[in-house]
Short mmCIF file of C-alpha atoms and ligand atoms in Angstrom, two decimals:
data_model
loop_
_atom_site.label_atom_id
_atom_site.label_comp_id
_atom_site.label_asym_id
_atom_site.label_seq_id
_atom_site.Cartn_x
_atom_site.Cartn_y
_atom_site.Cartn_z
CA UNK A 11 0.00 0.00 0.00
CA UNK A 12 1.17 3.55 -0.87
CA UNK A 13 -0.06 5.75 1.88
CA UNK A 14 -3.20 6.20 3.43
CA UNK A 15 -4.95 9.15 5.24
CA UNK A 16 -8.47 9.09 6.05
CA UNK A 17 -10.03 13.01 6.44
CA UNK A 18 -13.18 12.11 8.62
CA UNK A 19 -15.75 15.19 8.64
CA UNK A 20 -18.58 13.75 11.29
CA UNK A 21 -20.09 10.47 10.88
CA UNK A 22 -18.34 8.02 8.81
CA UNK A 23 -19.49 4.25 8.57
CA UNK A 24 -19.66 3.25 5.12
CA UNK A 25 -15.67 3.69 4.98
CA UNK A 26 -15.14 0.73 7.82
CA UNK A 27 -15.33 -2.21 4.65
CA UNK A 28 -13.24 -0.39 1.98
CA UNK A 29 -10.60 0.60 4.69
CA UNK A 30 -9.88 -2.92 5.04
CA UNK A 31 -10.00 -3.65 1.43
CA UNK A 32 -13.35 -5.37 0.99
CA UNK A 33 -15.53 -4.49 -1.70
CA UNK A 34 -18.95 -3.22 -0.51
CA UNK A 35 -21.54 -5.07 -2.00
CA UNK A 36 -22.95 -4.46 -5.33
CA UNK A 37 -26.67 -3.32 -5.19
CA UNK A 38 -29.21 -5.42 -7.23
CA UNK A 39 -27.38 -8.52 -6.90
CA UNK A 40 -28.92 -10.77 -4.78
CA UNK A 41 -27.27 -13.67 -2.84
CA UNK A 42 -27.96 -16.91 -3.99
CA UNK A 43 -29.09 -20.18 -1.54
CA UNK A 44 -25.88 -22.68 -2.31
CA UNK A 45 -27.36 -25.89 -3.36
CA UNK A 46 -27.60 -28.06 -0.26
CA UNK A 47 -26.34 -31.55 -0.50
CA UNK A 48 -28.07 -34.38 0.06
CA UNK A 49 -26.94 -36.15 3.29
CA UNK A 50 -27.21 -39.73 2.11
CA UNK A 51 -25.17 -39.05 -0.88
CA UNK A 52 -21.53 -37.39 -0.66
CA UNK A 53 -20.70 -35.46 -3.19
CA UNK A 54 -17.16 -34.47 -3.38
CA UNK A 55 -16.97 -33.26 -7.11
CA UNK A 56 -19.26 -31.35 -9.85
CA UNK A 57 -21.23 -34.36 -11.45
CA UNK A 58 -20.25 -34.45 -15.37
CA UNK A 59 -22.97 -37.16 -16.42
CA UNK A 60 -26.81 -37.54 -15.81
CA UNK A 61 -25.64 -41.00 -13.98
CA UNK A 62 -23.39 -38.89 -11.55
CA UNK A 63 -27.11 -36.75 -10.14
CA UNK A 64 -27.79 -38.00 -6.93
CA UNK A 65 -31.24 -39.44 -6.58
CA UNK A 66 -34.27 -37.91 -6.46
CA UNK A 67 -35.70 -37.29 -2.87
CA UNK A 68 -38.09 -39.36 -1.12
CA UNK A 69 -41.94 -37.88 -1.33
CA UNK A 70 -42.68 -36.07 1.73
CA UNK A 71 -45.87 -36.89 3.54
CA UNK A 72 -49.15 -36.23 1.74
CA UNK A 73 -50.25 -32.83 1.56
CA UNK A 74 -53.35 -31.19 1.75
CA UNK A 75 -53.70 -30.42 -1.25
CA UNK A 76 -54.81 -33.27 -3.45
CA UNK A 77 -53.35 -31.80 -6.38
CA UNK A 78 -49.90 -30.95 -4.65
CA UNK A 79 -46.56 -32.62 -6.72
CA UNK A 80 -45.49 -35.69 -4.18
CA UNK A 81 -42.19 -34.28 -4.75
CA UNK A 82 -43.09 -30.72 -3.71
CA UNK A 83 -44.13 -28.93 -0.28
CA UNK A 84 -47.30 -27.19 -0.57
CA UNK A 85 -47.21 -24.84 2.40
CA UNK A 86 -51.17 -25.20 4.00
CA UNK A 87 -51.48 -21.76 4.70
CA UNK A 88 -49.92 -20.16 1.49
CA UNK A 89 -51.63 -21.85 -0.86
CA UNK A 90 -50.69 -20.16 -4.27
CA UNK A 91 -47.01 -21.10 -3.02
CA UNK A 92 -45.42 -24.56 -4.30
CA UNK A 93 -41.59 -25.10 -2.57
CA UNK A 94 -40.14 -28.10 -5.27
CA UNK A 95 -36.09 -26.61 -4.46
CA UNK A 96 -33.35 -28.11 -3.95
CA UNK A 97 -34.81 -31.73 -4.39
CA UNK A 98 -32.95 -33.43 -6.93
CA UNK A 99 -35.37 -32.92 -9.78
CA UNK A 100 -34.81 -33.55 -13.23
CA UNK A 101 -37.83 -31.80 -14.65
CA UNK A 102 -40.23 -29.71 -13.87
CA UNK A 103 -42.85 -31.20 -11.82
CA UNK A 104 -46.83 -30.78 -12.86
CA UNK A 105 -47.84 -27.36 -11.13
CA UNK A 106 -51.22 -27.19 -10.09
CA UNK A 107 -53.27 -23.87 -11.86
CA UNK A 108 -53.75 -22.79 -8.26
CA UNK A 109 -50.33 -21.56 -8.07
CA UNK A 110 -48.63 -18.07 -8.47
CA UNK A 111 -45.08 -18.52 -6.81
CA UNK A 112 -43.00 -20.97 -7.74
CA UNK A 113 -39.90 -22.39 -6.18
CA UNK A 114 -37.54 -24.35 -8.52
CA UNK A 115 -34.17 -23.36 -7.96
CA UNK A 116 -30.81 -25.71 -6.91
CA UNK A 117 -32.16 -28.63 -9.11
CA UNK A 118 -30.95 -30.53 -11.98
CA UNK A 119 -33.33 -29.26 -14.75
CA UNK A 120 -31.83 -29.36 -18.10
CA UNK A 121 -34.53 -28.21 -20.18
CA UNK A 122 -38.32 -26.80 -20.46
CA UNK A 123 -39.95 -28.55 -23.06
CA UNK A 124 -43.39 -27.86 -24.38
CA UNK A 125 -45.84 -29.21 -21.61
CA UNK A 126 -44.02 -27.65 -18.47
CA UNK A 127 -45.98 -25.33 -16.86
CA UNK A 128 -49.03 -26.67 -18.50
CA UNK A 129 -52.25 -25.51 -16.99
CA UNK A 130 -50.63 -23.21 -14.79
CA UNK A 131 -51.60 -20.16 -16.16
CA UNK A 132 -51.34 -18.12 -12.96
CA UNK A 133 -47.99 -18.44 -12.37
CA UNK A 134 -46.22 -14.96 -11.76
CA UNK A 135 -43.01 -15.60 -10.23
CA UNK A 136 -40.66 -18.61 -11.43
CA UNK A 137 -37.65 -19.37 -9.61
CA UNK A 138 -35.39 -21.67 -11.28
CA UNK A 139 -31.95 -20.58 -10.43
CA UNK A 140 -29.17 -23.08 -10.23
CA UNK A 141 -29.98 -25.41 -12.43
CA UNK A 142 -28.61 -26.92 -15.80
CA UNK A 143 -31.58 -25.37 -18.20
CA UNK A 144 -29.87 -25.48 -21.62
CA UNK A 145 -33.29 -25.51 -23.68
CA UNK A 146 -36.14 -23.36 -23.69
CA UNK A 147 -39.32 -24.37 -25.80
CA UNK A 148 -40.52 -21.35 -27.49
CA UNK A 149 -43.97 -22.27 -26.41
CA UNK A 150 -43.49 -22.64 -22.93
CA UNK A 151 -42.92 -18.79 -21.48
CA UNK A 152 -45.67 -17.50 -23.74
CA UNK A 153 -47.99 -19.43 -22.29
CA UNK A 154 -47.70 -17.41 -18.98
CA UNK A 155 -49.73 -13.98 -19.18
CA UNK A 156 -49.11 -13.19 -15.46
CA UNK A 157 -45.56 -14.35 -15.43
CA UNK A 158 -43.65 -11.22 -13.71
CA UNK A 159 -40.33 -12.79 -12.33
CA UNK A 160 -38.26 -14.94 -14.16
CA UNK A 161 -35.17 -16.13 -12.30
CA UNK A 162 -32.91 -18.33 -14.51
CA UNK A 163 -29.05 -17.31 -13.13
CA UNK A 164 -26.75 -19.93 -13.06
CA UNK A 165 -27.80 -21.95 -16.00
CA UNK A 166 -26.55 -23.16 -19.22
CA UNK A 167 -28.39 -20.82 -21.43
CA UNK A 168 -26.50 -19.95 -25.09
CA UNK A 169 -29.39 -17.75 -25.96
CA UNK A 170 -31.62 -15.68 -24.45
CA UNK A 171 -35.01 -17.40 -24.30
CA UNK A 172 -37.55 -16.68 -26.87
CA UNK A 173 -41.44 -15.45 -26.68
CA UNK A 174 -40.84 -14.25 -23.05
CA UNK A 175 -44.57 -13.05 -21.97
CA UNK A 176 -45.46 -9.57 -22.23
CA UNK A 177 -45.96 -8.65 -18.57
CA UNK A 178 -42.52 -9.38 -17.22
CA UNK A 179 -40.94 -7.08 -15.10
CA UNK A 180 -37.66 -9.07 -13.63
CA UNK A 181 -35.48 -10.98 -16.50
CA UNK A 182 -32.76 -12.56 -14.44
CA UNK A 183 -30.20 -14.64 -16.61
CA UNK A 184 -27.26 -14.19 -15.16
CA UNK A 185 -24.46 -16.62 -15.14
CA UNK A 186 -25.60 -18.55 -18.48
CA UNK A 187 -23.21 -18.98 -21.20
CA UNK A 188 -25.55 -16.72 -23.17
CA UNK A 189 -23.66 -15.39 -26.48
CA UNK A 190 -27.05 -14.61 -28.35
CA UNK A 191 -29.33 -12.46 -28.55
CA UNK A 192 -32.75 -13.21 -30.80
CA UNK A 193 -33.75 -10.44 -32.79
CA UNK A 194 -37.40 -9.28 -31.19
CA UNK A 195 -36.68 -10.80 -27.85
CA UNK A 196 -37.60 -7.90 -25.69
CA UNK A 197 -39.48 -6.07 -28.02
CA UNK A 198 -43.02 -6.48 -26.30
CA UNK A 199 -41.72 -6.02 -22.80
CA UNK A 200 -42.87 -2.83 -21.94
CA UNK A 201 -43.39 -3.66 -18.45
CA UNK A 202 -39.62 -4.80 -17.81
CA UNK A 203 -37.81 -3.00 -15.18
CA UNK A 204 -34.64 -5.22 -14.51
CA UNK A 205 -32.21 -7.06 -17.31
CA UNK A 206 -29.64 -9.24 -15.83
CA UNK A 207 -27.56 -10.33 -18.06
CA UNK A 208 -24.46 -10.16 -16.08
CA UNK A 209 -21.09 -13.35 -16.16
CA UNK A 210 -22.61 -14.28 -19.71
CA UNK A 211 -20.47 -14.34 -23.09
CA UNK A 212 -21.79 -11.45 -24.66
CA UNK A 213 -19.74 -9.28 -27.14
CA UNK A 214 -19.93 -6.20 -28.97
CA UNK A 215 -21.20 -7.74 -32.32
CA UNK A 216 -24.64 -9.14 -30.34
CA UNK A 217 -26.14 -5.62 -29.48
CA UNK A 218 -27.96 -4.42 -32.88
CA UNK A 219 -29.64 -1.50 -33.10
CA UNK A 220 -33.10 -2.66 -32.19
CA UNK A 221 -31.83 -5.58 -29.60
CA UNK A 222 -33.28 -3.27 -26.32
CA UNK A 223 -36.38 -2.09 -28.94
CA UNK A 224 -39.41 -1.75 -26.82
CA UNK A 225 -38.33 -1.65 -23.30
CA UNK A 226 -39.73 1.65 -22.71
CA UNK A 227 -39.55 0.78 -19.13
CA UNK A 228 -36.51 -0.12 -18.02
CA UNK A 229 -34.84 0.64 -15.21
CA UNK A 230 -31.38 -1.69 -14.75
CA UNK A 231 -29.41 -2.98 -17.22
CA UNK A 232 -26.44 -5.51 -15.81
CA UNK A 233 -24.24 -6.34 -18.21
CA UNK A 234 -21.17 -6.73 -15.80
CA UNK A 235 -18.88 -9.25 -16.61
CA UNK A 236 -19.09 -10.45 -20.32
CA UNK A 237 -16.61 -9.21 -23.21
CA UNK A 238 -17.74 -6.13 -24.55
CA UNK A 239 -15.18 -3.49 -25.99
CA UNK A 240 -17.80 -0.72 -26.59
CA UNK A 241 -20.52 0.69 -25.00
CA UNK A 242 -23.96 -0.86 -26.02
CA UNK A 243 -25.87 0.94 -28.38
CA UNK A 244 -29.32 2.44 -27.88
CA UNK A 245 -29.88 1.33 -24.63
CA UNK A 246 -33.48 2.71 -23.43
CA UNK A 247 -33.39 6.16 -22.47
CA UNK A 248 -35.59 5.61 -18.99
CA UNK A 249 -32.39 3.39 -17.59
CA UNK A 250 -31.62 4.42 -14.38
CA UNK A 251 -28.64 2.03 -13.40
CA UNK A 252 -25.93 1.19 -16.21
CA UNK A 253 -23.79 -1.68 -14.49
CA UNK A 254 -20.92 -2.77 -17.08
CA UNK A 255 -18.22 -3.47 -14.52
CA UNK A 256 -15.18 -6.24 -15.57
CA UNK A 257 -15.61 -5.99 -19.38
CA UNK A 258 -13.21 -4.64 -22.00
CA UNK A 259 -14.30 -1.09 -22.35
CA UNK A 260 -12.17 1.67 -23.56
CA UNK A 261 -13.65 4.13 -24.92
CA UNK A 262 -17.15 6.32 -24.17
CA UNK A 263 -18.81 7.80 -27.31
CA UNK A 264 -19.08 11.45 -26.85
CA UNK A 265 -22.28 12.25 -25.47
CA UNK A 266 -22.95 9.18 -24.66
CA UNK A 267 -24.84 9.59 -21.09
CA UNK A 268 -26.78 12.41 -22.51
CA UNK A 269 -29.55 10.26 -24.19
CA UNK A 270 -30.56 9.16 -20.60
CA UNK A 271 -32.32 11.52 -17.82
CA UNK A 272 -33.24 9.63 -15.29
CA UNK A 273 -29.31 7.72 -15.04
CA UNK A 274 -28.28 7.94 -11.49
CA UNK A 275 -25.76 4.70 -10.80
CA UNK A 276 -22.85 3.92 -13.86
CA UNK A 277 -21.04 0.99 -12.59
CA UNK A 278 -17.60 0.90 -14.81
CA UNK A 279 -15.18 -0.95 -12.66
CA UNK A 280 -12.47 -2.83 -13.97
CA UNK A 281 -12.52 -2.12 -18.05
CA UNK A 282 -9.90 -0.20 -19.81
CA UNK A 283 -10.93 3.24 -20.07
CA UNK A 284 -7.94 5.74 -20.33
CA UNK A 285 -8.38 9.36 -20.47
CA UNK A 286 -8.15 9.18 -24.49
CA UNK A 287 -11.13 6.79 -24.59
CA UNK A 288 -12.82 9.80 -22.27
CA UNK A 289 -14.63 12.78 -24.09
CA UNK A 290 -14.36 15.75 -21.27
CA UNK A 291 -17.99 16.26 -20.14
CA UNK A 292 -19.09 12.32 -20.64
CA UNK A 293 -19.89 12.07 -16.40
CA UNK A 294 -20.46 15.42 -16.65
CA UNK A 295 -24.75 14.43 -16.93
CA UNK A 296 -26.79 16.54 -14.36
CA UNK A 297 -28.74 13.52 -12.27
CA UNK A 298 -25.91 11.11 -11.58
CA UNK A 299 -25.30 10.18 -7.88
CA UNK A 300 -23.04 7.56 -7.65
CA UNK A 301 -20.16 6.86 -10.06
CA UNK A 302 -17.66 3.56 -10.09
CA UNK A 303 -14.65 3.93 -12.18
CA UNK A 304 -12.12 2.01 -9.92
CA UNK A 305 -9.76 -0.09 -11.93
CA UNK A 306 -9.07 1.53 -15.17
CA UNK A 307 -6.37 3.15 -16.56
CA UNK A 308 -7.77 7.01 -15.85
CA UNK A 309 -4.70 9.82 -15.09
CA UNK A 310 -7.22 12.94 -14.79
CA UNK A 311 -10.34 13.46 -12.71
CA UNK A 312 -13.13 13.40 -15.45
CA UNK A 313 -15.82 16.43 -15.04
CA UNK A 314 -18.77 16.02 -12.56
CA UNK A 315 -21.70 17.54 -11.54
CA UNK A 316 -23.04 19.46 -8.57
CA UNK A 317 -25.18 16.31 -7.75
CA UNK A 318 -23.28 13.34 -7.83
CA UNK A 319 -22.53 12.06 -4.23
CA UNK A 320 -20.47 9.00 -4.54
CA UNK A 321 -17.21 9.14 -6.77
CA UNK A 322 -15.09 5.68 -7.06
CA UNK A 323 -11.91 6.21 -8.70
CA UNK A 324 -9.43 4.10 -6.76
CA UNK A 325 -6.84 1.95 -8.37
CA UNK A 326 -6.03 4.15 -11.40
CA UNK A 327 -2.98 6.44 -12.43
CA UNK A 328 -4.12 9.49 -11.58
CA UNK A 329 -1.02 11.63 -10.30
CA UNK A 330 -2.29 14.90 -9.68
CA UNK A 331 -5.60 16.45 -8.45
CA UNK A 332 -6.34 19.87 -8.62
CA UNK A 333 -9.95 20.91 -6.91
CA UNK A 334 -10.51 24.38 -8.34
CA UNK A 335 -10.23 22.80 -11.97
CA UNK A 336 -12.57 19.77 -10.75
CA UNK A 337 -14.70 21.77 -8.77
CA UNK A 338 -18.55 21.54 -10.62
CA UNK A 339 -19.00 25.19 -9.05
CA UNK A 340 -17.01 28.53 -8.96
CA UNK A 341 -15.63 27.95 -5.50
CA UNK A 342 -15.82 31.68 -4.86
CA UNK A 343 -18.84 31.97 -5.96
CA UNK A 344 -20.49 30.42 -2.76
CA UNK A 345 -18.68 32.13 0.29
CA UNK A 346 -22.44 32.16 1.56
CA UNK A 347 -22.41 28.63 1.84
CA UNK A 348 -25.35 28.04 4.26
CA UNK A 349 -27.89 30.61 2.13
CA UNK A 350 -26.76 28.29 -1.65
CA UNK A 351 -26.67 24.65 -0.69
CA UNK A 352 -28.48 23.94 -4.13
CA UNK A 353 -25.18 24.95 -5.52
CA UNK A 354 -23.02 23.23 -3.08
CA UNK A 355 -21.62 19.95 -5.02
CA UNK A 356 -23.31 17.18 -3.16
CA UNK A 357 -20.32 14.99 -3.61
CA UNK A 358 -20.25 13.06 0.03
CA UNK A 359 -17.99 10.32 -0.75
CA UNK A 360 -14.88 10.07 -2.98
CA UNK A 361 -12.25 7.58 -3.51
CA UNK A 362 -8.46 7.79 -5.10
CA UNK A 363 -6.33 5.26 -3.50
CA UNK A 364 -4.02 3.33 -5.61
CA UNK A 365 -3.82 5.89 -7.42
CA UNK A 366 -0.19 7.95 -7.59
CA UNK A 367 -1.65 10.77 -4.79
CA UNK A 368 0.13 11.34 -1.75
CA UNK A 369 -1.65 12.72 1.29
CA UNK A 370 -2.37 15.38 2.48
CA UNK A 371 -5.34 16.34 0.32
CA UNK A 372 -5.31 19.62 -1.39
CA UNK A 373 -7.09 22.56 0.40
CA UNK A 374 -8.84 23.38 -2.66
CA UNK A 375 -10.61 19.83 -2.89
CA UNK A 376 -11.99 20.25 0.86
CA UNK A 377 -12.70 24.42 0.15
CA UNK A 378 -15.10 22.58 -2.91
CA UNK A 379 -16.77 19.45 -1.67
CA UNK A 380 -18.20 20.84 1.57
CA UNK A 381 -20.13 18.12 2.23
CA UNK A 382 -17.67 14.83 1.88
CA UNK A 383 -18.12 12.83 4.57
CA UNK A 384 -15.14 10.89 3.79
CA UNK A 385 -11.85 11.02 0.95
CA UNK A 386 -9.59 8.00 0.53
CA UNK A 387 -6.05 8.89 -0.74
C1 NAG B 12 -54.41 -29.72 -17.96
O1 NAG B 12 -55.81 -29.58 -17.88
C2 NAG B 12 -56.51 -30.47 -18.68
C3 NAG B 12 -57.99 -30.07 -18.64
O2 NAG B 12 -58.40 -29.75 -17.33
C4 NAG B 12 -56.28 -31.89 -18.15
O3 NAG B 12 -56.98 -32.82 -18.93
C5 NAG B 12 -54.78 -32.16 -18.23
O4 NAG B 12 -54.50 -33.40 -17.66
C6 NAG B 12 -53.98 -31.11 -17.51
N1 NAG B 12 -52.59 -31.31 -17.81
C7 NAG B 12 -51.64 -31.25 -16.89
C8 NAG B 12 -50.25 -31.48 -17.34
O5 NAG B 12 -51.89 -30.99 -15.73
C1 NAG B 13 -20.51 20.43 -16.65
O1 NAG B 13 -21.75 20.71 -17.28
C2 NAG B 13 -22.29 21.98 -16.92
C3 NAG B 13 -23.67 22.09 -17.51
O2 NAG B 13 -23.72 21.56 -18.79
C4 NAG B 13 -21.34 23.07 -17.41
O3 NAG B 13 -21.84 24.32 -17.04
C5 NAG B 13 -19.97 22.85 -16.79
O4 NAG B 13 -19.05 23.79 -17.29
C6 NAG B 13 -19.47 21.45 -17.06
N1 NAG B 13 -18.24 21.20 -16.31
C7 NAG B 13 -17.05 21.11 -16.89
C8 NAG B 13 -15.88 20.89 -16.00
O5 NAG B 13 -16.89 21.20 -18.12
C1 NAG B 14 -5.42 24.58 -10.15
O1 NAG B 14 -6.14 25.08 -11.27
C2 NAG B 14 -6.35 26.47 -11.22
C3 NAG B 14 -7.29 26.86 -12.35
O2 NAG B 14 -6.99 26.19 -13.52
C4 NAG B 14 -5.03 27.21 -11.28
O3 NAG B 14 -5.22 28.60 -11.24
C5 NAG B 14 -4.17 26.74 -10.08
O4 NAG B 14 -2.87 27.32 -10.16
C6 NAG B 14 -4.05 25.23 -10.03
N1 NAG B 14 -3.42 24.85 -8.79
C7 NAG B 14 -2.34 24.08 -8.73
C8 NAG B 14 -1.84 23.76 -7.37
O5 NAG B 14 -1.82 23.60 -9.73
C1 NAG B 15 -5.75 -1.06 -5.37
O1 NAG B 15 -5.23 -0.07 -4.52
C2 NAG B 15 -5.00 -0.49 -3.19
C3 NAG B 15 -4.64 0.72 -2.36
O2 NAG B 15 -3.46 1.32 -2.80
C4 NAG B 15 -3.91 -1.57 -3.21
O3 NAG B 15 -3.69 -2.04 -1.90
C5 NAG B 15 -4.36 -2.70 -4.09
O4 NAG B 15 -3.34 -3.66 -4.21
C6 NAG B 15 -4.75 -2.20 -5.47
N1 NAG B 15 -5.34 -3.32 -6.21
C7 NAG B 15 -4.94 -3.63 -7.40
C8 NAG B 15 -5.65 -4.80 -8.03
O5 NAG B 15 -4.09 -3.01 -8.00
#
């Protein structure tokens, strides 16, 4: 470690984690149940072959519920719930039509053919994480008119999933081996608000201009962690949160952010963006709050506005920092700071270790940012 100084203005908590080097965790990514093993069957190693699986489970004890799947737990007082994870199964059990929430996940599904989810028309939330799910019939997800929440991470998806039903609002398909993109996938999705499409294969040459057509809704886009070299094209302007952390990003497109309003949290950690690749005012976008650029190759601290509150530039080159020329407002302009704090830049939190700074922090930065809470050098 270079050197470290912490400047603490009052109250100062979030800094405890990233003092002692552990990343804070990344919003809108949930924590998945680990699979639990079966007791009467040790599993040291990652079964290759079908024969490896370890058996189904036993059926539990009859349920209430005539029509409940022997192999399922159908909860007596939560009736539109059916718990069928983490049981060994190789397919999808028959659902009753009774049921809306549906529990599927750490199984060994390996595909959804045509009759799954037959009859059970009212299903709105589909769990089936962690499982093997390499096929999709194109018949099966349009079948489900109430279907909201589709949870397929940790699959072995090469495509994303055709004739997804119109009234979906979570897409998760993270950690697939997903490389494709259909055209007309998400073009009648109005109602989506989250696309997780994060630790996939997806490069630059999959995102046409039409491939996010239609989701006038969206709010997050996670596209963290596949091998993209550019940013995606005409993503939808109502996107709120742009995570493309860990890809191979150099350069922004100038103007770039402008296209989207409402864009408060850019998540850019660990690509390969350099001041070249960096057109001057490309952060510069008035209703950003929080900004990650830790991990890239950036020597200069890019433009920012008066509102953004969370700044994360830590492990790049940047040698020198001068506040009055990063400043967002004329720092003599508010001498009356109490009477202006409209004008005041909001920015509460900023980070710049291993980067080439040595402590102490410049005057100038602290005269500016009258509100940070906390600087890391
Ligand atoms: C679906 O419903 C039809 C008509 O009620 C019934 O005959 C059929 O067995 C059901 N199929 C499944 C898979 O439950
Ligand atoms: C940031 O944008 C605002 C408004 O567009 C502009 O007035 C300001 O000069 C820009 N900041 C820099 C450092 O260019
Ligand atoms: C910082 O930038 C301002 C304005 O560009 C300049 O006047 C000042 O001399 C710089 N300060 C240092 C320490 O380089
Ligand atoms: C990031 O910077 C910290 C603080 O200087 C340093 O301890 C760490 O090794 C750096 N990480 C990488 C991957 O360079």
């Amino acid at each position: 470690m270079r050197a470290s100084f912490f400047w603490f203005l009052p109250l100062l908590l979030i800094l405890a984690s990233v003092a002692q080097g552990q990343p804070r965790p990344k919003p809108g990514i949930r924590r998945k149940p680990k699979p639990r093993p079966t007791p009467s069957f040790p599993q040291p190693h990652e079964p290759a072959e079908p024969t490896d699986l370890p058996p189904p489970l036993p059926p539990g004890p009859p349920s209430v519920f005539p029509d409940c799947p022997r192999e399922c737990y159908c909860p007596p007082d939560f009736p539109s719930a059916l718990y069928c994870d983490s049981r060994n199964l190789r397919k999808v059990p028959i659902i009753p039509p009774r049921i809306h929430y549906l529990y599927l996940q750490n199984n060994f599904i390996t595909e959804l053919p045509v009759e799954s989810f037959k009859n059970a028309t009212g299903l709105r939330w589909i769990n089936l994480d962690n499982n093997r799910i390499r096929k999709v019939d194109q018949r099966v997800l349009e079948k489900l008119p109430g279907l909201a929440f589709l949870y397929m991470d940790k699959n072995q998806l090469e495509e994303v999933p055709s004739a997804l039903p119109r009234n979906l609002e979570q897409l998760r398909l993270s950690q697939n081996l997903i490389s494709r993109i259909p055209p007309g996938v998400f073009s009648k999705l109005e109602n989506l608000l989250l696309l997780d499409l994060q630790h996939n294969r997806l490069s630059d040459g999959v995102f046409k201009a039409d491939t996010f057509q239609g989701l006038k809704n969206l709010m997050q886009l996670n596209l963290a962690h596949n091998i993209l070299r550019r940013m995606p094209p005409k993503v939808p302007p109502a996107i709120h949160q742009l995570y493309l952390d860990s890809n191979k990003i150099e350069t922004i497109p100038s103007g770039y952010f402008k296209d989207f309003p409402n864009l408060a949290f850019i998540r850019m950690n660990y690509n390969k963006l350099s001041d070249r690749g960096l057109p001057k005012n490309s952060f510069n976008i008035s209703n950003l709050l929080v900004l990650h650029l830790s991990h890239n190759k950036i020597s200069n601290v890019p433009a920012i506005s008066n509102k953004l509150e969370h700044l994360y530039l830590n492990n790049n080159s940047i040698e020198k920092i001068n506040g009055t020329q990063i400043c967002p407002s004329n720092l003599v302009a508010f001498h009356d700071f109490s009477s202006d704090l409209e004008n005041v830049p909001h920015l509460r939190y900023l980070r710049l270790d291993g980067n080439f700074l040595k402590p102490p922090i410049p005057l100038d930065l602290m005269m500016c940012f009258r509100l940070l809470q906390s600087v890391v050098i």
